[in-house]
mmCIF file of C-alpha atoms and ligand atoms in Angstrom:
data_model
loop_
_atom_site.group_PDB
_atom_site.id
_atom_site.type_symbol
_atom_site.label_atom_id
_atom_site.label_comp_id
_atom_site.label_asym_id
_atom_site.label_seq_id
_atom_site.Cartn_x
_atom_site.Cartn_y
_atom_site.Cartn_z
ATOM 1 C CA MET A 1 82.088 65.564 140.390
ATOM 2 C CA ALA A 2 85.163 65.750 142.626
ATOM 3 C CA ARG A 3 85.615 62.871 145.026
ATOM 4 C CA GLU A 4 84.983 63.898 148.604
ATOM 5 C CA LYS A 5 85.648 62.195 151.919
ATOM 6 C CA ILE A 6 82.727 60.388 153.520
ATOM 7 C CA PHE A 7 82.688 58.683 156.909
ATOM 8 C CA VAL A 8 80.201 55.877 157.525
ATOM 9 C CA THR A 9 79.798 55.009 161.181
ATOM 10 C CA ARG A 10 78.973 51.278 160.741
ATOM 11 C CA GLU A 11 80.123 48.782 158.150
ATOM 12 C CA HIS A 12 77.990 45.690 158.588
ATOM 13 C CA ILE A 13 74.520 47.226 158.403
ATOM 14 C CA ILE A 14 74.429 48.628 154.890
ATOM 15 C CA PRO A 15 77.229 47.188 152.724
ATOM 16 C CA GLU A 16 75.369 47.882 149.459
ATOM 17 C CA ALA A 17 74.866 51.553 150.282
ATOM 18 C CA ILE A 18 78.536 51.860 151.192
ATOM 19 C CA ALA A 19 79.561 50.267 147.892
ATOM 20 C CA TYR A 20 77.292 52.690 146.034
ATOM 21 C CA LEU A 21 78.800 55.684 147.844
ATOM 22 C CA ALA A 22 82.311 54.391 147.158
ATOM 23 C CA GLU A 23 81.650 54.531 143.402
ATOM 24 C CA HIS A 24 81.521 58.314 143.716
ATOM 25 C CA HIS A 25 83.521 59.269 146.803
ATOM 26 C CA ASP A 26 86.325 58.183 149.123
ATOM 27 C CA VAL A 27 84.542 56.317 151.845
ATOM 28 C CA GLU A 28 85.982 55.454 155.206
ATOM 29 C CA VAL A 29 84.058 53.034 157.346
ATOM 30 C CA TRP A 30 84.049 52.275 161.071
ATOM 31 C CA LYS A 31 84.307 48.495 161.173
ATOM 32 C CA GLU A 32 83.131 47.702 164.707
ATOM 33 C CA ARG A 33 79.549 46.756 165.504
ATOM 34 C CA SER A 34 79.400 49.411 168.226
ATOM 35 C CA ALA A 35 79.440 53.169 167.609
ATOM 36 C CA PRO A 36 82.762 54.892 166.906
ATOM 37 C CA PRO A 37 84.255 56.593 169.957
ATOM 38 C CA ARG A 38 83.348 60.231 170.416
ATOM 39 C CA ASP A 39 86.833 61.599 169.739
ATOM 40 C CA LEU A 40 87.051 59.665 166.488
ATOM 41 C CA LEU A 41 83.617 60.882 165.382
ATOM 42 C CA ILE A 42 84.724 64.470 166.002
ATOM 43 C CA LYS A 43 87.998 63.891 164.144
ATOM 44 C CA LYS A 44 86.198 62.395 161.152
ATOM 45 C CA ALA A 45 83.709 65.265 161.127
ATOM 46 C CA SER A 46 86.628 67.663 160.881
ATOM 47 C CA GLU A 47 88.008 65.832 157.818
ATOM 48 C CA CYS A 48 84.946 64.764 155.860
ATOM 49 C CA ALA A 49 82.343 66.401 153.637
ATOM 50 C CA GLY A 50 79.674 63.860 154.520
ATOM 51 C CA MET A 51 78.805 61.447 157.278
ATOM 52 C CA LEU A 52 76.375 58.540 157.218
ATOM 53 C CA THR A 53 75.298 58.062 160.815
ATOM 54 C CA GLU A 54 73.231 55.812 163.047
ATOM 55 C CA ILE A 55 70.970 57.042 165.839
ATOM 56 C CA THR A 56 73.656 56.464 168.469
ATOM 57 C CA ASP A 57 76.090 58.914 166.832
ATOM 58 C CA VAL A 58 75.641 62.266 168.525
ATOM 59 C CA ILE A 59 76.020 65.242 166.190
ATOM 60 C CA ASP A 60 75.986 68.270 168.469
ATOM 61 C CA LYS A 61 77.451 71.757 168.805
ATOM 62 C CA GLU A 62 80.732 70.455 170.202
ATOM 63 C CA LEU A 63 81.275 68.325 167.097
ATOM 64 C CA LEU A 64 79.955 70.894 164.648
ATOM 65 C CA ASP A 65 82.169 73.647 166.100
ATOM 66 C CA GLN A 66 85.202 71.562 165.160
ATOM 67 C CA THR A 67 84.472 71.075 161.491
ATOM 68 C CA SER A 68 84.649 73.393 158.522
ATOM 69 C CA THR A 69 84.515 70.575 155.983
ATOM 70 C CA LEU A 70 81.244 68.861 156.880
ATOM 71 C CA ARG A 71 78.318 69.646 154.533
ATOM 72 C CA VAL A 72 75.897 66.798 155.087
ATOM 73 C CA VAL A 73 74.927 64.336 157.802
ATOM 74 C CA ALA A 74 72.612 61.577 156.614
ATOM 75 C CA ASN A 75 71.068 59.594 159.443
ATOM 76 C CA ARG A 76 70.053 56.041 158.606
ATOM 77 C CA ALA A 77 66.842 56.574 160.522
ATOM 78 C CA VAL A 78 63.695 58.579 160.402
ATOM 79 C CA GLY A 79 64.289 59.854 163.963
ATOM 80 C CA MET A 80 66.893 62.570 164.352
ATOM 81 C CA ASP A 81 67.074 63.220 168.078
ATOM 82 C CA ASN A 82 70.811 62.395 167.952
ATOM 83 C CA ILE A 83 71.377 65.493 165.808
ATOM 84 C CA ASP A 84 71.154 69.108 166.898
ATOM 85 C CA ILE A 85 69.394 70.370 163.794
ATOM 86 C CA LEU A 86 69.432 74.057 164.722
ATOM 87 C CA GLU A 87 73.189 73.931 165.278
ATOM 88 C CA ALA A 88 73.677 71.969 162.068
ATOM 89 C CA THR A 89 71.726 74.609 160.171
ATOM 90 C CA SER A 90 73.735 77.483 161.586
ATOM 91 C CA HIS A 91 76.933 75.574 160.721
ATOM 92 C CA GLY A 92 75.693 75.120 157.146
ATOM 93 C CA VAL A 93 75.409 71.333 157.539
ATOM 94 C CA MET A 94 72.466 69.698 155.851
ATOM 95 C CA VAL A 95 70.718 66.975 157.801
ATOM 96 C CA ALA A 96 68.849 64.123 156.184
ATOM 97 C CA ASN A 97 66.695 61.256 157.411
ATOM 98 C CA THR A 98 64.853 58.332 155.818
ATOM 99 C CA PRO A 99 61.080 58.815 155.908
ATOM 100 C CA GLY A 100 58.817 56.940 153.531
ATOM 101 C CA VAL A 101 60.740 53.662 153.473
ATOM 102 C CA LEU A 102 60.274 52.231 156.954
ATOM 103 C CA HIS A 103 56.734 53.031 158.080
ATOM 104 C CA GLU A 104 55.171 49.770 156.882
ATOM 105 C CA SER A 105 57.803 47.660 158.649
ATOM 106 C CA CYS A 106 57.401 49.722 161.816
ATOM 107 C CA ALA A 107 53.626 49.348 161.665
ATOM 108 C CA ASP A 108 53.891 45.566 161.209
ATOM 109 C CA PHE A 109 56.121 45.448 164.247
ATOM 110 C CA THR A 110 53.816 47.648 166.314
ATOM 111 C CA PHE A 111 51.008 45.238 165.628
ATOM 112 C CA GLY A 112 53.292 42.339 166.476
ATOM 113 C CA LEU A 113 54.045 43.906 169.844
ATOM 114 C CA MET A 114 50.410 44.675 170.517
ATOM 115 C CA LEU A 115 49.254 41.140 169.702
ATOM 116 C CA SER A 116 52.137 39.485 171.557
ATOM 117 C CA LEU A 117 51.493 41.541 174.649
ATOM 118 C CA ALA A 118 47.729 41.295 174.694
ATOM 119 C CA ARG A 119 47.573 37.573 173.860
ATOM 120 C CA ASN A 120 50.580 36.538 175.961
ATOM 121 C CA ILE A 121 52.463 35.123 172.985
ATOM 122 C CA THR A 122 55.909 36.128 174.185
ATOM 123 C CA TYR A 123 54.975 35.436 177.785
ATOM 124 C CA GLY A 124 53.794 31.928 176.830
ATOM 125 C CA ASP A 125 57.046 31.277 175.004
ATOM 126 C CA ARG A 126 59.039 32.506 178.019
ATOM 127 C CA GLN A 127 57.059 30.189 180.285
ATOM 128 C CA ILE A 128 57.621 27.146 178.075
ATOM 129 C CA ARG A 129 61.355 27.755 177.930
ATOM 130 C CA ALA A 130 61.389 28.099 181.721
ATOM 131 C CA GLY A 131 59.816 24.632 181.957
ATOM 132 C CA ALA A 132 56.512 25.976 183.299
ATOM 133 C CA TRP A 133 54.145 24.253 180.797
ATOM 134 C CA LYS A 134 53.179 21.073 182.643
ATOM 135 C CA VAL A 135 49.482 20.616 181.881
ATOM 136 C CA PHE A 136 46.973 21.814 179.327
ATOM 137 C CA ASP A 137 45.618 24.853 181.142
ATOM 138 C CA GLN A 138 44.879 28.056 179.261
ATOM 139 C CA ILE A 139 43.782 30.012 182.290
ATOM 140 C CA PRO A 140 47.216 31.404 183.262
ATOM 141 C CA TYR A 141 47.477 32.725 179.698
ATOM 142 C CA LEU A 142 44.109 34.379 179.228
ATOM 143 C CA GLY A 143 44.635 37.402 177.072
ATOM 144 C CA THR A 144 42.835 40.517 175.957
ATOM 145 C CA ASP A 145 41.338 40.839 172.490
ATOM 146 C CA VAL A 146 42.735 43.321 170.059
ATOM 147 C CA TYR A 147 39.941 43.196 167.480
ATOM 148 C CA GLU A 148 37.186 45.747 168.104
ATOM 149 C CA ALA A 149 39.146 47.357 170.948
ATOM 150 C CA THR A 150 39.987 51.070 170.992
ATOM 151 C CA LEU A 151 43.419 52.008 169.699
ATOM 152 C CA GLY A 152 44.815 55.404 170.670
ATOM 153 C CA ILE A 153 47.559 56.690 168.386
ATOM 154 C CA ILE A 154 49.716 59.595 169.473
ATOM 155 C CA GLY A 155 51.475 61.085 166.455
ATOM 156 C CA MET A 156 49.755 60.594 163.094
ATOM 157 C CA GLY A 157 52.714 60.694 160.709
ATOM 158 C CA LEU A 158 53.492 57.959 158.196
ATOM 159 C CA ILE A 159 54.023 55.296 160.883
ATOM 160 C CA GLY A 160 50.919 56.245 162.868
ATOM 161 C CA THR A 161 48.911 56.162 159.642
ATOM 162 C CA ALA A 162 50.260 52.739 158.670
ATOM 163 C CA VAL A 163 49.319 51.449 162.142
ATOM 164 C CA ALA A 164 45.830 52.927 161.748
ATOM 165 C CA ARG A 165 45.378 51.129 158.425
ATOM 166 C CA ARG A 166 46.158 47.814 160.088
ATOM 167 C CA ALA A 167 43.876 48.653 163.009
ATOM 168 C CA LYS A 168 41.009 49.281 160.627
ATOM 169 C CA ALA A 169 41.356 45.701 159.385
ATOM 170 C CA PHE A 170 41.050 44.576 163.014
ATOM 171 C CA ASN A 171 37.807 46.531 163.272
ATOM 172 C CA MET A 172 39.269 48.722 165.992
ATOM 173 C CA LYS A 173 37.920 52.090 167.012
ATOM 174 C CA ILE A 174 40.821 54.470 166.374
ATOM 175 C CA VAL A 175 41.269 57.720 168.248
ATOM 176 C CA TYR A 176 44.297 59.906 167.661
ATOM 177 C CA TYR A 177 46.146 62.975 168.838
ATOM 178 C CA SER A 178 48.526 64.752 166.515
ATOM 179 C CA ARG A 179 49.882 68.280 166.190
ATOM 180 C CA THR A 180 48.208 68.506 162.811
ATOM 181 C CA ARG A 181 44.708 67.238 162.346
ATOM 182 C CA LYS A 182 44.303 64.863 159.370
ATOM 183 C CA PRO A 183 40.723 65.224 158.051
ATOM 184 C CA GLU A 184 41.385 63.083 154.967
ATOM 185 C CA LEU A 185 42.515 60.176 157.178
ATOM 186 C CA GLU A 186 39.552 60.682 159.473
ATOM 187 C CA GLU A 187 37.418 60.272 156.391
ATOM 188 C CA SER A 188 39.214 57.339 154.772
ATOM 189 C CA LEU A 189 40.098 55.324 157.890
ATOM 190 C CA GLY A 190 37.323 56.435 160.213
ATOM 191 C CA LEU A 191 39.751 57.973 162.710
ATOM 192 C CA GLU A 192 38.499 60.202 165.499
ATOM 193 C CA TRP A 193 40.679 63.162 166.418
ATOM 194 C CA ARG A 194 41.059 64.284 170.003
ATOM 195 C CA PRO A 195 42.262 67.825 170.700
ATOM 196 C CA GLU A 196 44.088 66.723 173.870
ATOM 197 C CA MET A 197 46.501 63.890 174.446
ATOM 198 C CA ASP A 198 44.820 63.170 177.785
ATOM 199 C CA SER A 199 41.703 61.873 176.015
ATOM 200 C CA ILE A 200 43.789 59.225 174.290
ATOM 201 C CA PHE A 201 45.141 57.950 177.609
ATOM 202 C CA ARG A 202 41.659 57.934 179.098
ATOM 203 C CA GLU A 203 39.837 56.256 176.222
ATOM 204 C CA ALA A 204 42.181 53.797 174.558
ATOM 205 C CA ASP A 205 42.599 50.114 175.355
ATOM 206 C CA TYR A 206 45.940 50.290 173.542
ATOM 207 C CA VAL A 207 47.934 53.521 173.460
ATOM 208 C CA SER A 208 50.599 53.470 170.754
ATOM 209 C CA LEU A 209 53.253 56.195 170.613
ATOM 210 C CA HIS A 210 54.394 57.441 167.208
ATOM 211 C CA MET A 211 55.518 61.021 167.788
ATOM 212 C CA PRO A 212 59.191 61.953 167.382
ATOM 213 C CA LEU A 213 61.361 62.625 170.431
ATOM 214 C CA THR A 214 61.759 66.394 170.784
ATOM 215 C CA ALA A 215 62.072 68.805 173.704
ATOM 216 C CA ASP A 216 58.254 68.814 173.789
ATOM 217 C CA THR A 217 57.815 65.052 173.895
ATOM 218 C CA GLU A 218 60.638 64.133 176.264
ATOM 219 C CA TYR A 219 59.056 62.129 179.125
ATOM 220 C CA VAL A 220 55.650 63.288 177.935
ATOM 221 C CA VAL A 221 54.248 60.015 179.258
ATOM 222 C CA GLY A 222 54.733 60.250 182.995
ATOM 223 C CA PRO A 223 52.872 59.336 186.181
ATOM 224 C CA ARG A 224 49.990 61.683 185.380
ATOM 225 C CA GLU A 225 49.381 60.327 181.872
ATOM 226 C CA LEU A 226 49.770 56.696 182.962
ATOM 227 C CA GLY A 227 47.396 57.490 185.802
ATOM 228 C CA LEU A 228 44.727 58.452 183.253
ATOM 229 C CA MET A 229 44.891 55.025 181.614
ATOM 230 C CA LYS A 230 42.500 52.221 182.493
ATOM 231 C CA PRO A 231 43.836 49.280 184.538
ATOM 232 C CA THR A 232 42.937 47.103 181.543
ATOM 233 C CA SER A 233 44.887 49.197 179.021
ATOM 234 C CA PHE A 234 48.290 48.640 177.430
ATOM 235 C CA LEU A 235 51.044 51.034 176.354
ATOM 236 C CA ILE A 236 53.088 50.366 173.213
ATOM 237 C CA ASN A 237 56.206 52.397 172.526
ATOM 238 C CA THR A 238 58.100 52.097 169.246
ATOM 239 C CA THR A 239 59.301 55.703 168.975
ATOM 240 C CA ARG A 240 62.026 56.611 171.480
ATOM 241 C CA GLY A 241 62.524 55.408 175.043
ATOM 242 C CA ARG A 242 62.832 58.916 176.411
ATOM 243 C CA THR A 243 59.202 59.725 175.616
ATOM 244 C CA VAL A 244 58.174 57.589 178.606
ATOM 245 C CA ASP A 245 59.289 57.999 182.218
ATOM 246 C CA PRO A 246 60.574 54.464 182.952
ATOM 247 C CA LYS A 247 60.129 54.716 186.718
ATOM 248 C CA ALA A 248 56.526 55.848 186.313
ATOM 249 C CA LEU A 249 55.947 53.014 183.871
ATOM 250 C CA TYR A 250 57.313 50.479 186.331
ATOM 251 C CA GLU A 251 55.048 51.873 189.053
ATOM 252 C CA ALA A 252 52.009 51.837 186.759
ATOM 253 C CA VAL A 253 52.509 48.259 185.561
ATOM 254 C CA SER A 254 53.654 46.747 188.868
ATOM 255 C CA GLY A 255 50.879 48.485 190.776
ATOM 256 C CA GLY A 256 48.163 47.351 188.349
ATOM 257 C CA GLY A 257 47.510 50.881 187.119
ATOM 258 C CA ILE A 258 47.789 49.581 183.559
ATOM 259 C CA ALA A 259 47.671 46.026 182.177
ATOM 260 C CA GLY A 260 51.101 45.983 180.566
ATOM 261 C CA ALA A 261 53.531 47.579 178.161
ATOM 262 C CA ALA A 262 55.399 46.623 175.015
ATOM 263 C CA LEU A 263 58.548 48.587 174.361
ATOM 264 C CA ASP A 264 60.776 48.443 171.317
ATOM 265 C CA VAL A 265 62.654 51.415 172.722
ATOM 266 C CA THR A 266 63.824 51.998 176.272
ATOM 267 C CA ASP A 267 65.491 54.568 178.471
ATOM 268 C CA PRO A 268 68.385 53.887 178.637
ATOM 269 C CA GLU A 269 69.175 51.894 175.559
ATOM 270 C CA PRO A 270 70.236 49.125 175.732
ATOM 271 C CA ILE A 271 68.183 48.533 178.858
ATOM 272 C CA GLY A 272 70.239 47.208 181.794
ATOM 273 C CA ILE A 273 69.710 43.554 182.660
ATOM 274 C CA ASP A 274 68.920 44.647 186.236
ATOM 275 C CA ASP A 275 66.267 47.157 185.122
ATOM 276 C CA PRO A 276 63.125 46.657 187.245
ATOM 277 C CA LEU A 277 60.948 46.635 184.110
ATOM 278 C CA LEU A 278 62.496 43.293 183.198
ATOM 279 C CA THR A 279 61.058 41.741 186.361
ATOM 280 C CA LEU A 280 57.490 42.302 185.147
ATOM 281 C CA PRO A 281 55.910 39.433 183.178
ATOM 282 C CA ASN A 282 53.466 41.791 181.478
ATOM 283 C CA VAL A 283 56.197 43.983 180.005
ATOM 284 C CA LEU A 284 57.566 42.904 176.644
ATOM 285 C CA ILE A 285 60.794 44.458 175.445
ATOM 286 C CA SER A 286 62.529 44.181 172.085
ATOM 287 C CA PRO A 287 65.932 45.652 171.118
ATOM 288 C CA HIS A 288 64.877 48.663 168.991
ATOM 289 C CA ILE A 289 64.128 46.648 165.862
ATOM 290 C CA ALA A 290 60.757 47.943 164.639
ATOM 291 C CA SER A 291 62.206 49.107 161.320
ATOM 292 C CA ALA A 292 64.604 46.195 161.054
ATOM 293 C CA SER A 293 63.405 43.981 158.240
ATOM 294 C CA SER A 294 66.222 43.153 155.818
ATOM 295 C CA ALA A 295 64.489 44.921 152.954
ATOM 296 C CA THR A 296 63.746 48.061 154.952
ATOM 297 C CA VAL A 297 67.239 48.370 156.408
ATOM 298 C CA ARG A 298 68.592 48.104 152.867
ATOM 299 C CA LYS A 299 66.214 50.828 151.662
ATOM 300 C CA MET A 300 67.165 53.075 154.575
ATOM 301 C CA GLY A 301 70.844 52.676 153.702
ATOM 302 C CA GLN A 302 70.210 53.453 150.060
ATOM 303 C CA MET A 303 68.204 56.527 150.938
ATOM 304 C CA ALA A 304 70.902 57.781 153.313
ATOM 305 C CA ALA A 305 73.529 57.277 150.598
ATOM 306 C CA ALA A 306 71.327 59.048 148.042
ATOM 307 C CA ASN A 307 70.926 61.950 150.479
ATOM 308 C CA ILE A 308 74.704 62.326 150.713
ATOM 309 C CA LEU A 309 75.279 62.103 146.958
ATOM 310 C CA ALA A 310 72.588 64.674 146.204
ATOM 311 C CA ALA A 311 73.828 67.079 148.891
ATOM 312 C CA LEU A 312 77.413 66.961 147.648
ATOM 313 C CA GLU A 313 76.286 67.497 144.067
ATOM 314 C CA GLY A 314 74.130 70.446 145.077
ATOM 315 C CA GLN A 315 70.992 68.612 143.972
ATOM 316 C CA THR A 316 67.665 68.243 145.718
ATOM 317 C CA MET A 317 68.064 65.631 148.446
ATOM 318 C CA PRO A 318 65.464 62.850 148.837
ATOM 319 C CA SER A 319 64.871 64.016 152.411
ATOM 320 C CA CYS A 320 66.592 67.050 153.855
ATOM 321 C CA VAL A 321 65.115 68.442 157.063
ATOM 322 C CA ASN A 322 66.970 71.765 156.938
ATOM 323 C CA PRO A 323 67.470 72.831 153.315
ATOM 324 C CA GLU A 324 68.030 76.383 154.581
ATOM 325 C CA ALA A 325 71.444 75.193 155.827
ATOM 326 C CA ALA A 326 72.698 75.507 152.253
ATOM 327 C CA ASN A 327 72.337 79.308 152.540
ATOM 328 C CA GLN A 328 74.652 79.417 155.564
ATOM 329 C CA ARG A 329 77.752 78.394 153.596
HETATM 330 C C1 DGY B 1 64.384 55.270 163.191
HETATM 331 O O1 DGY B 1 64.360 55.180 161.966
HETATM 332 O O2 DGY B 1 64.329 56.350 163.771
HETATM 333 C C2 DGY B 1 64.522 54.015 163.981
HETATM 334 O O3 DGY B 1 64.176 54.184 165.289
HETATM 335 C C3 DGY B 1 65.945 53.490 163.917
HETATM 336 O O4 DGY B 1 66.048 52.547 162.964
#
C-alpha cells in the first residue's frame, strides 16, 4: 500500500494510535494541547488523504471545498456534530466515529454524576475545602436516594442501554424515549417506552440525556421541557451541551423548578468561569470527560486509526457513517 499523508490534530492523547498509523503512512501531528488553528486545519485537509480529528475540529463545507485529496476523516469520538456529514458525503470523504468502545465508561460516569449530585458528594467536598465543615451535622447535606427512583433515559443507543443496565442493579424504574423502540431491551431490562419525550420529563426523578446532537436535538431541552419536570427531579447531561438551553437551565435550577443538574457537557465549552450556572451549589459540572478512562481513550484512538487504515486500503471500516461517500469519488 502506498504511503499517504495523514494529519492528526492532537499528539498527546493517543500516542499509540499515532505510532500505529505511522507504520503505514506519513503522519503529521499537531503538537499543542489545544486544537489546531482553523487555517492550518484547512491547509492540512488540502494536503492529506486522512485526518484523525477531535470533537473541536470543525469539518464543514468551507474546509471540504478546499480539498481534493481528503478521503477519510476519523473522529476520535462517537459524536460527530463537528462534521458536516452530508457535505463530506457529497465531497466523497468518508466519516468515521468510535461507537462500541466507550459506552461502558460513559455509563459509569453518568452514574457517578447522578450519585454525586443526588447525595451531595461533590458539594460536600466543595464545602470541606471551603472550610465549612465545623461540626458533625448531616442536615445541610441531606440527599435524595437513587435506588428505586425513576430514571428517564432519552436516547436508547449503546450508552443509554449501558446506563439502563446499571439502573436495573439500583432497582430503578426505567422509562425511556428513543426514535426507535427497543422491545428486546424492554423485555430484558424491564424498560418502559414512552412515545413522547414529554412523559420522560414529567415522570422521571432523574432525566439522563443520551441522544446525539443533531438539528433535531439542538436545545431540545428548554424552558418548556424543564417546566414539565418535578421540583424534586434532576437533569444529567453527558451528550452535548447544546442539547440544553443553558439560560433555561439556570432559571429552572435557581428558581427551584428542578432540584439540580449534573453536566459533563456545557454550552459553551469550556464553560466560562463567570457563567451563572457555576454560582449554583446544586449544579455539578465536569470538563467533558465521561468517556475519558485511560483504557477507553486508548481504544478510541486505536479505532480511529483503524478506520483510517481501512478507508485508505479500500477495506470495510470498523465504523463508517457514510459508506456511500466512496461512490462519489
Ligand atoms: C464522544 O465520544 O462523542 C465524546 O463526547 C468525546 O470524547
